[in-house]
PDB file of C-alpha atoms and ligand atoms in Angstrom:
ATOM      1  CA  UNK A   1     197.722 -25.214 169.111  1.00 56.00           C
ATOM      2  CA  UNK A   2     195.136 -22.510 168.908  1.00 73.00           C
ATOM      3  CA  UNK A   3     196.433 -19.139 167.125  1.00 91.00           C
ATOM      4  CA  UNK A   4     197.880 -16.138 169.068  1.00 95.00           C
ATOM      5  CA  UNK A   5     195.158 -13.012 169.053  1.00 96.00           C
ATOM      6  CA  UNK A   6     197.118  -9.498 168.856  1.00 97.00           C
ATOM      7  CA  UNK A   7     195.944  -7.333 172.085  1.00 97.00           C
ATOM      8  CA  UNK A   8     196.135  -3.901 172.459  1.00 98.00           C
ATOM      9  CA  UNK A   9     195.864  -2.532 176.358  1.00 98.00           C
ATOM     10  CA  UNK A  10     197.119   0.659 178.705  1.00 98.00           C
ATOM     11  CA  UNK A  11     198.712  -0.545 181.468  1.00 98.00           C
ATOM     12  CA  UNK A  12     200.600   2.062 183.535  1.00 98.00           C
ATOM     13  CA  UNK A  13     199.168   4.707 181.495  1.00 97.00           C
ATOM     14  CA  UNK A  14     200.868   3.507 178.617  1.00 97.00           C
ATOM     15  CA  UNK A  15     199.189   1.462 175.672  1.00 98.00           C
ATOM     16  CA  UNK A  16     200.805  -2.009 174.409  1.00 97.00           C
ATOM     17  CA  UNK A  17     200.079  -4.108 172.039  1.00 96.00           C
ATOM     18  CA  UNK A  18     200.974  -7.769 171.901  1.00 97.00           C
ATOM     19  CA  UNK A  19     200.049 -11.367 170.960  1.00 97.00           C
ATOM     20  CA  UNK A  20     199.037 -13.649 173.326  1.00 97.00           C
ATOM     21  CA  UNK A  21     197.477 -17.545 173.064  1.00 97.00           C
ATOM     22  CA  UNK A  22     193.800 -17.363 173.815  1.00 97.00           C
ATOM     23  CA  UNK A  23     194.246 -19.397 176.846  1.00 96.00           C
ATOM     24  CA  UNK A  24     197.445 -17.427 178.207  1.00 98.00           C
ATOM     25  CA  UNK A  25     196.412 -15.986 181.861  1.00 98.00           C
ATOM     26  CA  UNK A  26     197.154 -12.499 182.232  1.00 98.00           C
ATOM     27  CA  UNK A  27     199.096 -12.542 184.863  1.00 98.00           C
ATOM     28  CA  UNK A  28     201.620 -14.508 182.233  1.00 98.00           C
ATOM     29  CA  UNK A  29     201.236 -12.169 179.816  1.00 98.00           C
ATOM     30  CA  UNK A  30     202.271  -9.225 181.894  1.00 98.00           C
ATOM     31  CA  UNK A  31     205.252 -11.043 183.592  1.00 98.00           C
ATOM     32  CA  UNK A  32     206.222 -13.054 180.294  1.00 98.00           C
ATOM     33  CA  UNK A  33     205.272 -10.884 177.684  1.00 97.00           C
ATOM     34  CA  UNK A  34     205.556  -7.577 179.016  1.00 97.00           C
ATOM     35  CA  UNK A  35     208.224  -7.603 181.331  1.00 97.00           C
ATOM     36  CA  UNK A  36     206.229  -6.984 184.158  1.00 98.00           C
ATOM     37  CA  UNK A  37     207.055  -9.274 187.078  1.00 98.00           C
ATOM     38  CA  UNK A  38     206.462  -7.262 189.843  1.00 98.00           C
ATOM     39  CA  UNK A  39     202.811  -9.100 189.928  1.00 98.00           C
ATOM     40  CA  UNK A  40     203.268 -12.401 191.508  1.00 98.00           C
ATOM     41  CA  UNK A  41     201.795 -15.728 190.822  1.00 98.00           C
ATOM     42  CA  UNK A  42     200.835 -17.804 193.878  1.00 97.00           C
ATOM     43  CA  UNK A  43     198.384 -20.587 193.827  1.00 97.00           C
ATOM     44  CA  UNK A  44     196.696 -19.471 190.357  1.00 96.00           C
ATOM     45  CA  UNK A  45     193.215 -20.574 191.779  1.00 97.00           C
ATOM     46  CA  UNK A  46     192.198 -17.047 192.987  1.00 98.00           C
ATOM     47  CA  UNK A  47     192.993 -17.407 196.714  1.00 97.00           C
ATOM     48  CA  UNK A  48     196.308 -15.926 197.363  1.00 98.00           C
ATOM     49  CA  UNK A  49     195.662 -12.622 196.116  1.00 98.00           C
ATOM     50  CA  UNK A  50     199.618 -12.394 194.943  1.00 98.00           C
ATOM     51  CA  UNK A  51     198.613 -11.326 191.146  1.00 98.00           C
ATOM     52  CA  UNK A  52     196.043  -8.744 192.061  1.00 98.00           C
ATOM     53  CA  UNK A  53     196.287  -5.939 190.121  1.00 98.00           C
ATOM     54  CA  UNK A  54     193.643  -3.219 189.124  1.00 98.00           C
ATOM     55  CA  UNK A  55     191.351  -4.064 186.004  1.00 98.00           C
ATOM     56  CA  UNK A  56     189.612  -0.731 184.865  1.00 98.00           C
ATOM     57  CA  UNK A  57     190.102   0.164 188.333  1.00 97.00           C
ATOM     58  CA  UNK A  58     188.951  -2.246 190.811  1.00 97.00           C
ATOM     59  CA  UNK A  59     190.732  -4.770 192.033  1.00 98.00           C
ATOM     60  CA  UNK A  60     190.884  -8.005 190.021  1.00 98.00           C
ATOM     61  CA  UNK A  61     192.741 -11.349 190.374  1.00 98.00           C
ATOM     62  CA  UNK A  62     195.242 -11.409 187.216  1.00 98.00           C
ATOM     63  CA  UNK A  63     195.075 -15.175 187.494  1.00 98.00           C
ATOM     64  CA  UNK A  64     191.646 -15.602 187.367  1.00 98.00           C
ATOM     65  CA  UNK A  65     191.411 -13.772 183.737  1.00 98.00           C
ATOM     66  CA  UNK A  66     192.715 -14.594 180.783  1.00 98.00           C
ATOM     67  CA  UNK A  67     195.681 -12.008 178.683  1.00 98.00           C
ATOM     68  CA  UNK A  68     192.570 -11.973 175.406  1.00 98.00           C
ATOM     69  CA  UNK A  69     189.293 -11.166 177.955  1.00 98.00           C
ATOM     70  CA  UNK A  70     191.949  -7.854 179.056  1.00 98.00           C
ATOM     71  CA  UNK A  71     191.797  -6.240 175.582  1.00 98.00           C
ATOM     72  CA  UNK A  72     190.956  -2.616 175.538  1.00 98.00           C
ATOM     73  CA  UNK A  73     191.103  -2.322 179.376  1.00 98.00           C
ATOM     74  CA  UNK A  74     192.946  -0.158 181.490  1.00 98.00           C
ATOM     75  CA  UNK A  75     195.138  -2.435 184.081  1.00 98.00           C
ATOM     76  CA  UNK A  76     197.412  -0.664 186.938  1.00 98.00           C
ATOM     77  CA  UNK A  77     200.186  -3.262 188.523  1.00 98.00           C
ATOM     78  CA  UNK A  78     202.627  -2.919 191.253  1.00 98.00           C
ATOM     79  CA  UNK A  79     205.122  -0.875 188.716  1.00 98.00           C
ATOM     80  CA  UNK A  80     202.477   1.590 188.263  1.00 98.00           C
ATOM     81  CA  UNK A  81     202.179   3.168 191.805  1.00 98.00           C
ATOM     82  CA  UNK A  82     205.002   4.850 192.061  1.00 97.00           C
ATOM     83  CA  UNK A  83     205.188   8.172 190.659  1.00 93.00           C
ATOM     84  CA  UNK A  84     207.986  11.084 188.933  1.00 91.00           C
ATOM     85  CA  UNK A  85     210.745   8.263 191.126  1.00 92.00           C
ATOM     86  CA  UNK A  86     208.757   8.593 193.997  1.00 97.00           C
ATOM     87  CA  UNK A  87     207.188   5.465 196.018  1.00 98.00           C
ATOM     88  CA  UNK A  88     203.548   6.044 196.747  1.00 98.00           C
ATOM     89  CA  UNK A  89     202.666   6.941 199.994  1.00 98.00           C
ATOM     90  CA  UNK A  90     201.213   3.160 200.302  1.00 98.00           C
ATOM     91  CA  UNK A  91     205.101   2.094 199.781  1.00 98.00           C
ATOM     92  CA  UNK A  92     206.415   4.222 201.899  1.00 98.00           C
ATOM     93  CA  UNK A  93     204.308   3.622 204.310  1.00 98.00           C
ATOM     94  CA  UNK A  94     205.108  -0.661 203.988  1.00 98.00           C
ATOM     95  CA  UNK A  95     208.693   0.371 204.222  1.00 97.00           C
ATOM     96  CA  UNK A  96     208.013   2.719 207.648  1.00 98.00           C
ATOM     97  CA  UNK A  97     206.024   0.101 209.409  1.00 97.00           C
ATOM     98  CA  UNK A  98     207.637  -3.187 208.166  1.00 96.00           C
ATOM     99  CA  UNK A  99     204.629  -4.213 206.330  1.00 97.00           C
ATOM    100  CA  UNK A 100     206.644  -6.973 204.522  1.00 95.00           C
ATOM    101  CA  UNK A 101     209.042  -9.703 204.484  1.00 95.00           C
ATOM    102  CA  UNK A 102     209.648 -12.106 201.829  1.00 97.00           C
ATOM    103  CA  UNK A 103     207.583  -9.812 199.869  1.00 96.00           C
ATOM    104  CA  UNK A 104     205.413 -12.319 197.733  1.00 97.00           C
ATOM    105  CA  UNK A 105     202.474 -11.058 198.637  1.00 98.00           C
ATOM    106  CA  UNK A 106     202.909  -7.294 198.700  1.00 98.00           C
ATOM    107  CA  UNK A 107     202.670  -6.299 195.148  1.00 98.00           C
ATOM    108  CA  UNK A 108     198.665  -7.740 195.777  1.00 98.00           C
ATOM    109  CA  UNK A 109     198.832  -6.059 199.386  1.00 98.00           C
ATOM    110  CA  UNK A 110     199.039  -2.781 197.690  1.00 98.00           C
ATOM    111  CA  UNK A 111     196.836  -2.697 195.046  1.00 98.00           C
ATOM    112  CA  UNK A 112     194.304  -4.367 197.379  1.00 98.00           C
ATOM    113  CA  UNK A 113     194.730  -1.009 199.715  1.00 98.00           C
ATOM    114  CA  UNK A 114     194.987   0.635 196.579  1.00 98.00           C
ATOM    115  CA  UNK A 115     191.556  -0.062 195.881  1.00 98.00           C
ATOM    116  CA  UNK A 116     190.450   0.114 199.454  1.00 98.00           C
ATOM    117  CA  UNK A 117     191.254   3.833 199.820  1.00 98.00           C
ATOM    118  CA  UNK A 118     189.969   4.622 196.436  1.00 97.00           C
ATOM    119  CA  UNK A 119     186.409   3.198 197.638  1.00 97.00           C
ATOM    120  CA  UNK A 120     186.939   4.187 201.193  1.00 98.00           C
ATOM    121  CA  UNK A 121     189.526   6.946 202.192  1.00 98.00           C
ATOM    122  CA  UNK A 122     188.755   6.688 205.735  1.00 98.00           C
ATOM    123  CA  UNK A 123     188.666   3.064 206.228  1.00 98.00           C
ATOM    124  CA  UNK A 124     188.528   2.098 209.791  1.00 98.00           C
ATOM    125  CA  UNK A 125     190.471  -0.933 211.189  1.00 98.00           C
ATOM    126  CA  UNK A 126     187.946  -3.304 210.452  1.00 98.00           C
ATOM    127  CA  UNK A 127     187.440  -2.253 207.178  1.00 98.00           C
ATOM    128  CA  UNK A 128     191.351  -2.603 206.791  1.00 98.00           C
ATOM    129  CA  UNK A 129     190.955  -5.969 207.931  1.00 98.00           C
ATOM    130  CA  UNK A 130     187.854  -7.140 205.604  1.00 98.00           C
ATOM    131  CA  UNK A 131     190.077  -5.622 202.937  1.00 98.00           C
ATOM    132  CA  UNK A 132     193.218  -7.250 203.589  1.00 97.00           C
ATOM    133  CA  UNK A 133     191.917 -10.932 203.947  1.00 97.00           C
ATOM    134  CA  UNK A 134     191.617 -11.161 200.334  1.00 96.00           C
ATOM    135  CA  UNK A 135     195.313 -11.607 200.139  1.00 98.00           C
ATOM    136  CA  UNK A 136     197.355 -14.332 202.343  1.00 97.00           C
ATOM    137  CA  UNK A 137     200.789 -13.033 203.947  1.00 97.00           C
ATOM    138  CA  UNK A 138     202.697 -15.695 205.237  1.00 94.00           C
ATOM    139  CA  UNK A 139     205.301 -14.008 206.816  1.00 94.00           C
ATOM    140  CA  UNK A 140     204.166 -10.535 208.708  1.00 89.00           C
ATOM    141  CA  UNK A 141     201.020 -11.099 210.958  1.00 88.00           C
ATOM    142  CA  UNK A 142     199.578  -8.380 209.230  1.00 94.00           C
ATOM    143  CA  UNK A 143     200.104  -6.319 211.922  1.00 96.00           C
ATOM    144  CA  UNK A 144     202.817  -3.830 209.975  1.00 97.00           C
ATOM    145  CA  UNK A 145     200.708  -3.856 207.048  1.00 98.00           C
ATOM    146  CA  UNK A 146     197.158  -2.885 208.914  1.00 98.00           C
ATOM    147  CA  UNK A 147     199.595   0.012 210.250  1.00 98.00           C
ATOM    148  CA  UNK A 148     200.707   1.266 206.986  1.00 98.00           C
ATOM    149  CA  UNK A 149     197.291   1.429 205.508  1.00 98.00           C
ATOM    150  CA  UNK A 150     196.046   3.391 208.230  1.00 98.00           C
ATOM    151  CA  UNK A 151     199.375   5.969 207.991  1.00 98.00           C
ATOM    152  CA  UNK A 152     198.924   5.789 204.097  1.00 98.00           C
ATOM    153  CA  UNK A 153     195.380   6.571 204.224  1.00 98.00           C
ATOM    154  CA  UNK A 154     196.192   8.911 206.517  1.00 98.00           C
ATOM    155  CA  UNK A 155     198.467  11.293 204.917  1.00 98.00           C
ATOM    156  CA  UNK A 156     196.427  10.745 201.363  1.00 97.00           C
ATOM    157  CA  UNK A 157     193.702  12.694 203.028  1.00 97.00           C
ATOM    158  CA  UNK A 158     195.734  15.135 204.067  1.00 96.00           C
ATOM    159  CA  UNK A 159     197.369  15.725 201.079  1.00 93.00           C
ATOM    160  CA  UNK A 160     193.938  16.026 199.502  1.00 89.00           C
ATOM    161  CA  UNK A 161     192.519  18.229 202.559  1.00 87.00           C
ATOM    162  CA  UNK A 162     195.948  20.612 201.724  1.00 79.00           C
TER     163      UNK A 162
HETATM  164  S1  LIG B 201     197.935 -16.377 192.067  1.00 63.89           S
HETATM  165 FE1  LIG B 201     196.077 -15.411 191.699  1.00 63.89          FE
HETATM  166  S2  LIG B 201     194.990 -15.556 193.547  1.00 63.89           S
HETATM  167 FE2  LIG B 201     196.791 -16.730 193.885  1.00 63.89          FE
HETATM  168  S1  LIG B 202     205.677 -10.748 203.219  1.00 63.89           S
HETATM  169 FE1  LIG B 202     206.039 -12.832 202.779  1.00 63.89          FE
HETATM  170  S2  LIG B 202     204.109 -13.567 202.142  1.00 63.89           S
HETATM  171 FE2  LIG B 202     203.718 -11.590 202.851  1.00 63.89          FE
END
């Protein structure tokens, strides 16, 4: 078995360090290794979208990358989007508008939108949509969760505009 590299990485705003096997995915290493298991691990072929998380900011598919190629970068997951105890106004807005059920896929759902309104604060419903598709829901319709992107995006720009 090949040796275990020592990584060092900020995720959440907060640097760890760690060993992983050089062919250990990430999205192991952050449920496994660092206790992080709000990311979820669906089909592990990169068409689910369940482990998205953000990779130096965009939007990357944790099972798609290996725990070694994430060295030095800057990764954001599910745990991170909340705030001083308080959801962000993408979970709050899932919670208003019933934008989940099983929950599987929502930790991807939201850093998906995430990204979305970081790109495009104004996204229209189309642009939701085109968004959204890169991560399967089984359960809601998508319906609820189109809704709380809008309301999300919504009151981010007005918290900006205040
Ligand atoms: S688990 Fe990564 S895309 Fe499905
Ligand atoms: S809420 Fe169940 S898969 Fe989306």
């Amino acid at each position: 078995m090949s040796e275990s590299r020592r990584i060092r990485l900020k995720v959440n705003c907060e640097w760890r360090e760690s060993r992983a096997a050089p062919r250990k995915l990430l999205v192991d290493f952050l449920r496994e290794d660092l206790g992080l298991t709000g990311t979820h691990v669906g089909c592990e072929h990169g068409i689910c979208g369940a482990c998205t998380i953000l990779v130096n900011g965009e939007a990357a598919r944790s099972c798609l990358m290996l725990a070694v190629q994430a060295d030095g970068a800057e990764l954001t997951t599910v745990e991170g989007l909340a705030a001083h105890g308080k959801l962000h106004p993408l979970q709050e807005a899932f919670r208003e508008h019933h934008g989940l059920q099983c929950g599987f896929c929502t930790p991807g759902m939201l850093l998906t939108a995430y990204d979305l309104l970081c790109v495009n604060p104004a996204p229209d419903e189309e642009e939701i949509r085109a968004a959204l598709s890169a991560v399967l829901c089984r359960c809601t319709g998508y319906l609820g969760i189109i809704e709380a992107v809008k309301t999300a995006a919504r009151r981010l720009r007005e918290a900006i505009s205040k």
